[in-house]
Coordinates of C-alpha atoms in Angstrom, one line a residue:
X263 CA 0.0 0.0 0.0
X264 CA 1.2 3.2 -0.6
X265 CA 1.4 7.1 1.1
X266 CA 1.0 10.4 -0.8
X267 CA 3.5 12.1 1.3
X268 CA 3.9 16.4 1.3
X269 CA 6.6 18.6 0.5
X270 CA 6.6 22.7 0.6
X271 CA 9.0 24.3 -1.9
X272 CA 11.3 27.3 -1.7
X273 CA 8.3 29.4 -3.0
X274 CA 5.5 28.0 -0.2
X275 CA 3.9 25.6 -3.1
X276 CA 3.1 22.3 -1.7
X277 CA 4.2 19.2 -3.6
X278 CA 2.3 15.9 -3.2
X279 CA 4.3 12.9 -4.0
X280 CA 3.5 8.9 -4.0
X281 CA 5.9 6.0 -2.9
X282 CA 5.4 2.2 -3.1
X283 CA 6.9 -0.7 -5.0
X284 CA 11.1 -1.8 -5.0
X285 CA 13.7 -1.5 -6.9
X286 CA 15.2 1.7 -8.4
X287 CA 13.8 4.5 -8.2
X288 CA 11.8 6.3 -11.3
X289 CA 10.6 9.5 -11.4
X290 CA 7.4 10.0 -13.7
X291 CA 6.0 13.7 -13.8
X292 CA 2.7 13.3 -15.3
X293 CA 0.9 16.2 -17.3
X294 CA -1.5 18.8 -16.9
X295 CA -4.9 16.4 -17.6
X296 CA -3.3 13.3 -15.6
X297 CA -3.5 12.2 -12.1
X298 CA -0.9 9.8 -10.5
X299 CA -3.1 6.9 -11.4
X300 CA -2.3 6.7 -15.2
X301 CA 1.0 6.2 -14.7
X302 CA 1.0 3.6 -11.7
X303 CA 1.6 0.5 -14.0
X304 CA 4.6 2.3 -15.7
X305 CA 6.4 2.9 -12.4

């Protein structure tokens, strides 16, 4: 199961952020009309 963790950036904008799975680590930035879910079975 996985955690949507939080970040804030220098400029106060929060970041969300998903974890889960093993192995290296790949990071997917999706677009504008996507949600983390799209890309969850290319991660």
């Amino acid at each position: 199961m996985s955690q949507v963790h939080k970040a804030t950036s220098t400029d106060g904008t929060t970041i969300a952020y998903e974890a889960y799975g093993s192995g290296p680590v790949a990071v997917v930035v999706g677009g504008a009309f996507c949600d983390r879910g799209a890309f969850r079975d290319v991660a």
